[in-house]
């Protein structure tokens, strides 16, 4: 009893909700009445749990037989039943005998209506089995019971009415005893004393049993379940599944059985709602897999172009995987298909999987693209139109009202680089997930790069998300993304020495800065470098993307000359322009400089090389990892190379980020001595001043006096 | 993580970009020891760092500051960083562990996985460490909690707010939580299945700039 009470208490503590309260009432009731003959169902409940393991009794199986078949038949497969029917074969004689023994008195029980009230629910249960084929479950339950112990054994233990270990089991055992008694009475009379004693009590215990059972069979007003069915379902599930340490997870099993009851009805509704987002994305990705009809008539041309422009993403992914970098085969393959979709829909000369940038809500898959000649002119025209419109608006406003014009001239915005040059050499497309449409990122302006260097913000995944920062970033997330991509490309795109060579200069050998060597092409004579060499020496790797100057461009733009050109009309303002400081030309390292020239980040070298495999060096590849931009990788297997970036899109700095300080307060007016505040003169100073003044006046008067005197004296003379 | 779950963890966390090459995967599986980590740890556990710090030394009546060179092995640093990471960002979904009234916490073998709607909410994930915020909750909040399941700190009260990024990958078949405080910590869970786990691949540096970046 101690075990069962403690179990009960545990259950009382852990159960929540409606089942807590009625159960607790039962616990209270049960603790007060420990007598075996009292019809307290709580004990029966606990007894049921411990019952199957320690004191399995055939009588228990009978009510379960009555109630489990309908439930098991309708149960949503909570308990797997297939292997069980084989059990009876293992122990044939006892079950057969016991079954017969029990079935006979069972039938007699049915007909003998001892207690009419308890009878009806009882018989209801009994009527159901014939419909559902009760013999096999009964048989299996029976075999299980007998598999545990011999019925005789339980008999031996149960004869004592004072056995208080589990009440309900006892009641069932009592019933079994009764039936056995009726049987034994009909057959033998070995021990007359005890059966006789038992005969006196049957009606009382039977009444108790029946009323206990009736209580158990009561339906809950809230859920329509009844305890009897629930317990039997639970126990049959446990017996079917045979989990380890079932007593520890009994509450969860109970919950599962209850959930299994209800989820059936609401299943269809819930499933539909939940699957929609998954279906959505699957649909989109399905479109990737369908190659569909090629729209262009010239399939051969299409194939050629496709071969040229679609990169071999899977091959690069394989090499990167050797290095331990990558996105997993599944995702990489989908990216490959998405790139194919991109090349099919846009006139692309060359395309490359640039990498993946993480965002807070969604990620970005970035593709670096080079359009075919002449395809991107439309973009430039649109932008010119926009600029003209802006100018027109501003002029219109000026004519309406003569507002005072400020003489402040903002420093001229540095114009962005033309397409296909410098930072805008490539066009970048992004998508959030393979299958979603590709979005083209706008070209980057130097101002955006300059400010992107000063801020550090996470990407959210939405291209139109505003960037709230100080200093104010001119643009939204798509511009910031583009700026970071430009910086990363300029900082980390490297290739083996000799892979690219400078092409024949096309006559742009003037001193013009724009004619700097930025035109390079693949070296057809590239023979490859030994992988070991690539790992050991950083000078075998070169940058093949121009570095971005502090100005924000790759090619230096001198704002002074532009200003002079514009200000030819306004002569007045020329003087002001001369006050502008001279711009020092910014120079960066030339293209194709080896990365061994890169500066250290304090004490950390900017690049780390590694051989992909130390144990199989003959097939290993050289892997280069950037420490300045964590997430940037490059590999080379001697002849082939590739760059990749997978990361958050931020530069590494050993110092933590500090936002820039606001600029100093502007001068409102030039301060000179005439408006500089001075202290008021003190009293002594004033007196001294007055004295001095009076002295001066006196002097003048004396002079006059003396003159007069002199005159007077002359007169007198 | 043991050998059984290593491959699955790496596969499901692969969307975060960094994984292990076949070479390393194999060596890790066979030896089950942590591979030498990234540069910033130099890769040599026995390296001794010299850390110069100013310590006030009481010398009788005089109190003066002296430069004391403290030697720390990289091993020690590594251990402390791992411990820090575990304490701050180790994650388990709600329902994987349950607490018995006697105190011990057990793995819930009937955990069937979070549902899709639950998987997207930060409140269904807990820190895998001693709870610190539970006692600060109001009684009203505590009333809604299930004492057997909600005995750990939830992720949604992490400061700063938004230091976790929740994403569905592979078309809603995988939910990935990435920590922004320790970039490189990836937690994955396949909803409606028992698969869950977290992997840290990174430089072992905390992202102190986090408040500026959000």
PDB file of N, CA, C and O in Angstrom, chain A residues 176-232:
ATOM      1  N   UNK A 176     -12.203 -13.670  -9.151  1.00  0.00           N
ATOM      2  CA  UNK A 176     -11.641 -14.882  -9.719  1.00  0.00           C
ATOM      3  C   UNK A 176     -11.791 -16.021  -8.736  1.00  0.00           C
ATOM      4  O   UNK A 176     -12.141 -17.134  -9.078  1.00  0.00           O
ATOM      5  N   UNK A 177     -11.504 -15.663  -7.490  1.00  0.00           N
ATOM      6  CA  UNK A 177     -11.642 -16.693  -6.459  1.00  0.00           C
ATOM      7  C   UNK A 177     -13.054 -17.208  -6.401  1.00  0.00           C
ATOM      8  O   UNK A 177     -13.292 -18.391  -6.297  1.00  0.00           O
ATOM      9  N   UNK A 178     -13.964 -16.244  -6.502  1.00  0.00           N
ATOM     10  CA  UNK A 178     -15.362 -16.640  -6.436  1.00  0.00           C
ATOM     11  C   UNK A 178     -15.684 -17.624  -7.539  1.00  0.00           C
ATOM     12  O   UNK A 178     -16.317 -18.642  -7.336  1.00  0.00           O
ATOM     13  N   UNK A 179     -15.179 -17.240  -8.703  1.00  0.00           N
ATOM     14  CA  UNK A 179     -15.499 -18.091  -9.835  1.00  0.00           C
ATOM     15  C   UNK A 179     -14.809 -19.421  -9.720  1.00  0.00           C
ATOM     16  O   UNK A 179     -15.367 -20.463 -10.045  1.00  0.00           O
ATOM     17  N   UNK A 180     -13.567 -19.322  -9.264  1.00  0.00           N
ATOM     18  CA  UNK A 180     -12.852 -20.562  -9.036  1.00  0.00           C
ATOM     19  C   UNK A 180     -13.584 -21.401  -7.993  1.00  0.00           C
ATOM     20  O   UNK A 180     -13.636 -22.605  -8.073  1.00  0.00           O
ATOM     21  N   UNK A 181     -14.098 -20.656  -7.055  1.00  0.00           N
ATOM     22  CA  UNK A 181     -14.828 -21.352  -5.998  1.00  0.00           C
ATOM     23  C   UNK A 181     -16.026 -22.085  -6.561  1.00  0.00           C
ATOM     24  O   UNK A 181     -16.271 -23.236  -6.255  1.00  0.00           O
ATOM     25  N   UNK A 182     -16.739 -21.361  -7.374  1.00  0.00           N
ATOM     26  CA  UNK A 182     -17.914 -22.022  -7.962  1.00  0.00           C
ATOM     27  C   UNK A 182     -17.481 -23.220  -8.764  1.00  0.00           C
ATOM     28  O   UNK A 182     -18.100 -24.257  -8.766  1.00  0.00           O
ATOM     29  N   UNK A 183     -16.349 -23.058  -9.421  1.00  0.00           N
ATOM     30  CA  UNK A 183     -15.813 -24.144 -10.207  1.00  0.00           C
ATOM     31  C   UNK A 183     -15.394 -25.296  -9.302  1.00  0.00           C
ATOM     32  O   UNK A 183     -15.743 -26.444  -9.511  1.00  0.00           O
ATOM     33  N   UNK A 184     -14.572 -24.850  -8.304  1.00  0.00           N
ATOM     34  CA  UNK A 184     -14.037 -25.910  -7.429  1.00  0.00           C
ATOM     35  C   UNK A 184     -15.156 -26.575  -6.639  1.00  0.00           C
ATOM     36  O   UNK A 184     -15.099 -27.748  -6.322  1.00  0.00           O
ATOM     37  N   UNK A 185     -16.124 -25.761  -6.332  1.00  0.00           N
ATOM     38  CA  UNK A 185     -17.256 -26.371  -5.609  1.00  0.00           C
ATOM     39  C   UNK A 185     -17.909 -27.450  -6.439  1.00  0.00           C
ATOM     40  O   UNK A 185     -18.288 -28.490  -5.943  1.00  0.00           O
ATOM     41  N   UNK A 186     -17.981 -27.124  -7.717  1.00  0.00           N
ATOM     42  CA  UNK A 186     -18.617 -28.125  -8.578  1.00  0.00           C
ATOM     43  C   UNK A 186     -17.729 -29.330  -8.752  1.00  0.00           C
ATOM     44  O   UNK A 186     -18.202 -30.436  -8.925  1.00  0.00           O
ATOM     45  N   UNK A 187     -16.403 -29.120  -8.680  1.00  0.00           N
ATOM     46  CA  UNK A 187     -15.507 -30.247  -8.951  1.00  0.00           C
ATOM     47  C   UNK A 187     -15.039 -30.927  -7.666  1.00  0.00           C
ATOM     48  O   UNK A 187     -15.313 -32.064  -7.428  1.00  0.00           O
ATOM     49  N   UNK A 188     -14.236 -30.150  -6.902  1.00  0.00           N
ATOM     50  CA  UNK A 188     -13.601 -30.734  -5.717  1.00  0.00           C
ATOM     51  C   UNK A 188     -13.967 -29.943  -4.493  1.00  0.00           C
ATOM     52  O   UNK A 188     -14.438 -28.808  -4.573  1.00  0.00           O
ATOM     53  N   UNK A 189     -13.635 -30.520  -3.383  1.00  0.00           N
ATOM     54  CA  UNK A 189     -13.769 -29.758  -2.141  1.00  0.00           C
ATOM     55  C   UNK A 189     -12.556 -30.033  -1.273  1.00  0.00           C
ATOM     56  O   UNK A 189     -12.635 -30.724  -0.285  1.00  0.00           O
ATOM     57  N   UNK A 190     -11.386 -29.490  -1.703  1.00  0.00           N
ATOM     58  CA  UNK A 190     -10.188 -29.809  -0.918  1.00  0.00           C
ATOM     59  C   UNK A 190     -10.198 -29.112   0.441  1.00  0.00           C
ATOM     60  O   UNK A 190     -10.119 -29.731   1.475  1.00  0.00           O
ATOM     61  N   UNK A 191     -10.341 -27.800   0.389  1.00  0.00           N
ATOM     62  CA  UNK A 191     -10.329 -27.109   1.674  1.00  0.00           C
ATOM     63  C   UNK A 191     -11.730 -26.600   1.952  1.00  0.00           C
ATOM     64  O   UNK A 191     -12.172 -25.662   1.286  1.00  0.00           O
ATOM     65  N   UNK A 192     -12.370 -27.207   2.895  1.00  0.00           N
ATOM     66  CA  UNK A 192     -13.766 -26.818   3.067  1.00  0.00           C
ATOM     67  C   UNK A 192     -13.903 -25.552   3.880  1.00  0.00           C
ATOM     68  O   UNK A 192     -14.812 -24.766   3.693  1.00  0.00           O
ATOM     69  N   UNK A 193     -12.972 -25.361   4.743  1.00  0.00           N
ATOM     70  CA  UNK A 193     -13.167 -24.250   5.675  1.00  0.00           C
ATOM     71  C   UNK A 193     -13.151 -22.913   4.939  1.00  0.00           C
ATOM     72  O   UNK A 193     -14.057 -22.102   5.064  1.00  0.00           O
ATOM     73  N   UNK A 194     -12.151 -22.727   4.129  1.00  0.00           N
ATOM     74  CA  UNK A 194     -12.035 -21.391   3.512  1.00  0.00           C
ATOM     75  C   UNK A 194     -13.114 -21.141   2.469  1.00  0.00           C
ATOM     76  O   UNK A 194     -13.723 -20.083   2.482  1.00  0.00           O
ATOM     77  N   UNK A 195     -13.358 -22.097   1.600  1.00  0.00           N
ATOM     78  CA  UNK A 195     -14.434 -21.807   0.658  1.00  0.00           C
ATOM     79  C   UNK A 195     -15.738 -21.503   1.373  1.00  0.00           C
ATOM     80  O   UNK A 195     -16.483 -20.622   0.952  1.00  0.00           O
ATOM     81  N   UNK A 196     -15.911 -22.184   2.447  1.00  0.00           N
ATOM     82  CA  UNK A 196     -17.139 -21.925   3.168  1.00  0.00           C
ATOM     83  C   UNK A 196     -17.196 -20.500   3.657  1.00  0.00           C
ATOM     84  O   UNK A 196     -18.213 -19.823   3.538  1.00  0.00           O
ATOM     85  N   UNK A 197     -16.062 -20.061   4.183  1.00  0.00           N
ATOM     86  CA  UNK A 197     -16.025 -18.688   4.682  1.00  0.00           C
ATOM     87  C   UNK A 197     -16.294 -17.732   3.554  1.00  0.00           C
ATOM     88  O   UNK A 197     -16.960 -16.713   3.716  1.00  0.00           O
ATOM     89  N   UNK A 198     -15.756 -18.081   2.432  1.00  0.00           N
ATOM     90  CA  UNK A 198     -15.927 -17.195   1.289  1.00  0.00           C
ATOM     91  C   UNK A 198     -17.382 -17.155   0.857  1.00  0.00           C
ATOM     92  O   UNK A 198     -17.870 -16.131   0.404  1.00  0.00           O
ATOM     93  N   UNK A 199     -18.026 -18.213   0.943  1.00  0.00           N
ATOM     94  CA  UNK A 199     -19.398 -18.214   0.455  1.00  0.00           C
ATOM     95  C   UNK A 199     -20.246 -17.232   1.219  1.00  0.00           C
ATOM     96  O   UNK A 199     -21.164 -16.645   0.698  1.00  0.00           O
ATOM     97  N   UNK A 200     -19.870 -17.007   2.441  1.00  0.00           N
ATOM     98  CA  UNK A 200     -20.682 -16.101   3.235  1.00  0.00           C
ATOM     99  C   UNK A 200     -20.543 -14.686   2.729  1.00  0.00           C
ATOM    100  O   UNK A 200     -21.495 -13.916   2.691  1.00  0.00           O
ATOM    101  N   UNK A 201     -19.372 -14.334   2.326  1.00  0.00           N
ATOM    102  CA  UNK A 201     -19.089 -12.939   1.969  1.00  0.00           C
ATOM    103  C   UNK A 201     -19.357 -12.520   0.529  1.00  0.00           C
ATOM    104  O   UNK A 201     -19.339 -11.346   0.228  1.00  0.00           O
ATOM    105  N   UNK A 202     -19.569 -13.468  -0.393  1.00  0.00           N
ATOM    106  CA  UNK A 202     -19.607 -13.063  -1.798  1.00  0.00           C
ATOM    107  C   UNK A 202     -20.544 -11.903  -2.100  1.00  0.00           C
ATOM    108  O   UNK A 202     -20.184 -10.979  -2.812  1.00  0.00           O
ATOM    109  N   UNK A 203     -21.685 -11.939  -1.581  1.00  0.00           N
ATOM    110  CA  UNK A 203     -22.635 -10.924  -1.996  1.00  0.00           C
ATOM    111  C   UNK A 203     -22.121  -9.537  -1.607  1.00  0.00           C
ATOM    112  O   UNK A 203     -22.215  -8.591  -2.389  1.00  0.00           O
ATOM    113  N   UNK A 204     -21.505  -9.445  -0.414  1.00  0.00           N
ATOM    114  CA  UNK A 204     -21.026  -8.139   0.022  1.00  0.00           C
ATOM    115  C   UNK A 204     -19.888  -7.657  -0.867  1.00  0.00           C
ATOM    116  O   UNK A 204     -19.875  -6.532  -1.362  1.00  0.00           O
ATOM    117  N   UNK A 205     -18.912  -8.554  -1.075  1.00  0.00           N
ATOM    118  CA  UNK A 205     -17.775  -8.139  -1.902  1.00  0.00           C
ATOM    119  C   UNK A 205     -18.206  -7.902  -3.336  1.00  0.00           C
ATOM    120  O   UNK A 205     -17.748  -6.994  -4.009  1.00  0.00           O
ATOM    121  N   UNK A 206     -19.122  -8.752  -3.753  1.00  0.00           N
ATOM    122  CA  UNK A 206     -19.574  -8.569  -5.130  1.00  0.00           C
ATOM    123  C   UNK A 206     -20.234  -7.222  -5.298  1.00  0.00           C
ATOM    124  O   UNK A 206     -20.031  -6.531  -6.285  1.00  0.00           O
ATOM    125  N   UNK A 207     -21.022  -6.888  -4.307  1.00  0.00           N
ATOM    126  CA  UNK A 207     -21.669  -5.581  -4.369  1.00  0.00           C
ATOM    127  C   UNK A 207     -20.608  -4.481  -4.444  1.00  0.00           C
ATOM    128  O   UNK A 207     -20.691  -3.558  -5.255  1.00  0.00           O
ATOM    129  N   UNK A 208     -19.617  -4.669  -3.579  1.00  0.00           N
ATOM    130  CA  UNK A 208     -18.560  -3.661  -3.541  1.00  0.00           C
ATOM    131  C   UNK A 208     -17.864  -3.558  -4.892  1.00  0.00           C
ATOM    132  O   UNK A 208     -17.618  -2.478  -5.420  1.00  0.00           O
ATOM    133  N   UNK A 209     -17.599  -4.747  -5.423  1.00  0.00           N
ATOM    134  CA  UNK A 209     -16.910  -4.781  -6.714  1.00  0.00           C
ATOM    135  C   UNK A 209     -17.756  -4.094  -7.772  1.00  0.00           C
ATOM    136  O   UNK A 209     -17.273  -3.278  -8.553  1.00  0.00           O
ATOM    137  N   UNK A 210     -18.998  -4.460  -7.777  1.00  0.00           N
ATOM    138  CA  UNK A 210     -19.846  -3.926  -8.834  1.00  0.00           C
ATOM    139  C   UNK A 210     -19.980  -2.421  -8.712  1.00  0.00           C
ATOM    140  O   UNK A 210     -19.947  -1.705  -9.711  1.00  0.00           O
ATOM    141  N   UNK A 211     -20.096  -1.968  -7.477  1.00  0.00           N
ATOM    142  CA  UNK A 211     -20.269  -0.512  -7.348  1.00  0.00           C
ATOM    143  C   UNK A 211     -18.965   0.202  -7.673  1.00  0.00           C
ATOM    144  O   UNK A 211     -18.969   1.278  -8.260  1.00  0.00           O
ATOM    145  N   UNK A 212     -17.858  -0.457  -7.314  1.00  0.00           N
ATOM    146  CA  UNK A 212     -16.567   0.152  -7.703  1.00  0.00           C
ATOM    147  C   UNK A 212     -16.474   0.259  -9.203  1.00  0.00           C
ATOM    148  O   UNK A 212     -16.076   1.279  -9.776  1.00  0.00           O
ATOM    149  N   UNK A 213     -16.871  -0.837  -9.835  1.00  0.00           N
ATOM    150  CA  UNK A 213     -16.778  -0.825 -11.291  1.00  0.00           C
ATOM    151  C   UNK A 213     -17.721   0.209 -11.889  1.00  0.00           C
ATOM    152  O   UNK A 213     -17.407   0.873 -12.869  1.00  0.00           O
ATOM    153  N   UNK A 214     -18.879   0.315 -11.282  1.00  0.00           N
ATOM    154  CA  UNK A 214     -19.836   1.294 -11.795  1.00  0.00           C
ATOM    155  C   UNK A 214     -19.271   2.697 -11.679  1.00  0.00           C
ATOM    156  O   UNK A 214     -19.416   3.530 -12.585  1.00  0.00           O
ATOM    157  N   UNK A 215     -18.622   2.916 -10.538  1.00  0.00           N
ATOM    158  CA  UNK A 215     -18.012   4.244 -10.384  1.00  0.00           C
ATOM    159  C   UNK A 215     -16.966   4.483 -11.461  1.00  0.00           C
ATOM    160  O   UNK A 215     -16.867   5.552 -12.052  1.00  0.00           O
ATOM    161  N   UNK A 216     -16.171   3.459 -11.725  1.00  0.00           N
ATOM    162  CA  UNK A 216     -15.122   3.621 -12.727  1.00  0.00           C
ATOM    163  C   UNK A 216     -15.701   3.876 -14.102  1.00  0.00           C
ATOM    164  O   UNK A 216     -15.100   4.539 -14.932  1.00  0.00           O
ATOM    165  N   UNK A 217     -16.856   3.273 -14.313  1.00  0.00           N
ATOM    166  CA  UNK A 217     -17.421   3.395 -15.640  1.00  0.00           C
ATOM    167  C   UNK A 217     -18.172   4.702 -15.846  1.00  0.00           C
ATOM    168  O   UNK A 217     -18.650   4.980 -16.932  1.00  0.00           O
ATOM    169  N   UNK A 218     -18.262   5.468 -14.783  1.00  0.00           N
ATOM    170  CA  UNK A 218     -18.951   6.741 -14.902  1.00  0.00           C
ATOM    171  C   UNK A 218     -18.243   7.620 -15.918  1.00  0.00           C
ATOM    172  O   UNK A 218     -17.024   7.777 -15.887  1.00  0.00           O
ATOM    173  N   UNK A 219     -19.032   8.223 -16.768  1.00  0.00           N
ATOM    174  CA  UNK A 219     -18.405   9.101 -17.753  1.00  0.00           C
ATOM    175  C   UNK A 219     -18.127  10.455 -17.145  1.00  0.00           C
ATOM    176  O   UNK A 219     -18.940  10.967 -16.396  1.00  0.00           O
ATOM    177  N   UNK A 220     -17.032  10.988 -17.507  1.00  0.00           N
ATOM    178  CA  UNK A 220     -16.714  12.341 -17.049  1.00  0.00           C
ATOM    179  C   UNK A 220     -17.642  13.313 -17.747  1.00  0.00           C
ATOM    180  O   UNK A 220     -17.928  13.190 -18.935  1.00  0.00           O
ATOM    181  N   UNK A 221     -18.109  14.284 -16.983  1.00  0.00           N
ATOM    182  CA  UNK A 221     -19.053  15.217 -17.597  1.00  0.00           C
ATOM    183  C   UNK A 221     -18.354  16.119 -18.598  1.00  0.00           C
ATOM    184  O   UNK A 221     -18.955  16.658 -19.513  1.00  0.00           O
ATOM    185  N   UNK A 222     -17.063  16.289 -18.444  1.00  0.00           N
ATOM    186  CA  UNK A 222     -16.360  17.223 -19.331  1.00  0.00           C
ATOM    187  C   UNK A 222     -15.930  16.563 -20.624  1.00  0.00           C
ATOM    188  O   UNK A 222     -16.069  17.122 -21.693  1.00  0.00           O
ATOM    189  N   UNK A 223     -15.363  15.395 -20.500  1.00  0.00           N
ATOM    190  CA  UNK A 223     -14.736  14.864 -21.698  1.00  0.00           C
ATOM    191  C   UNK A 223     -15.456  13.670 -22.273  1.00  0.00           C
ATOM    192  O   UNK A 223     -15.153  13.238 -23.352  1.00  0.00           O
ATOM    193  N   UNK A 224     -16.387  13.117 -21.507  1.00  0.00           N
ATOM    194  CA  UNK A 224     -17.096  11.978 -22.054  1.00  0.00           C
ATOM    195  C   UNK A 224     -16.331  10.680 -21.943  1.00  0.00           C
ATOM    196  O   UNK A 224     -16.797   9.634 -22.371  1.00  0.00           O
ATOM    197  N   UNK A 225     -15.128  10.760 -21.393  1.00  0.00           N
ATOM    198  CA  UNK A 225     -14.402   9.505 -21.190  1.00  0.00           C
ATOM    199  C   UNK A 225     -14.804   8.944 -19.855  1.00  0.00           C
ATOM    200  O   UNK A 225     -15.322   9.652 -18.999  1.00  0.00           O
ATOM    201  N   UNK A 226     -14.488   7.680 -19.651  1.00  0.00           N
ATOM    202  CA  UNK A 226     -14.609   7.196 -18.292  1.00  0.00           C
ATOM    203  C   UNK A 226     -13.303   6.554 -17.881  1.00  0.00           C
ATOM    204  O   UNK A 226     -12.506   6.115 -18.710  1.00  0.00           O
ATOM    205  N   UNK A 227     -13.111   6.514 -16.594  1.00  0.00           N
ATOM    206  CA  UNK A 227     -11.826   6.111 -16.040  1.00  0.00           C
ATOM    207  C   UNK A 227     -11.484   4.686 -16.392  1.00  0.00           C
ATOM    208  O   UNK A 227     -10.350   4.336 -16.686  1.00  0.00           O
ATOM    209  N   UNK A 228     -12.477   3.887 -16.351  1.00  0.00           N
ATOM    210  CA  UNK A 228     -12.314   2.461 -16.630  1.00  0.00           C
ATOM    211  C   UNK A 228     -11.691   2.264 -18.013  1.00  0.00           C
ATOM    212  O   UNK A 228     -10.676   1.596 -18.177  1.00  0.00           O
ATOM    213  N   UNK A 229     -12.309   2.876 -18.987  1.00  0.00           N
ATOM    214  CA  UNK A 229     -11.800   2.723 -20.347  1.00  0.00           C
ATOM    215  C   UNK A 229     -10.402   3.305 -20.472  1.00  0.00           C
ATOM    216  O   UNK A 229      -9.524   2.723 -21.111  1.00  0.00           O
ATOM    217  N   UNK A 230     -10.260   4.446 -19.849  1.00  0.00           N
ATOM    218  CA  UNK A 230      -8.949   5.099 -19.973  1.00  0.00           C
ATOM    219  C   UNK A 230      -7.851   4.240 -19.381  1.00  0.00           C
ATOM    220  O   UNK A 230      -6.794   4.038 -19.969  1.00  0.00           O
ATOM    221  N   UNK A 231      -8.115   3.722 -18.201  1.00  0.00           N
ATOM    222  CA  UNK A 231      -7.106   2.891 -17.558  1.00  0.00           C
ATOM    223  C   UNK A 231      -6.818   1.656 -18.380  1.00  0.00           C
ATOM    224  O   UNK A 231      -5.666   1.242 -18.545  1.00  0.00           O
ATOM    225  N   UNK A 232      -7.890   1.068 -18.893  1.00  0.00           N
ATOM    226  CA  UNK A 232      -7.630  -0.149 -19.649  1.00  0.00           C
ATOM    227  C   UNK A 232      -6.890   0.160 -20.939  1.00  0.00           C
ATOM    228  O   UNK A 232      -6.004  -0.586 -21.353  1.00  0.00           O
TER     229      UNK A 232
END
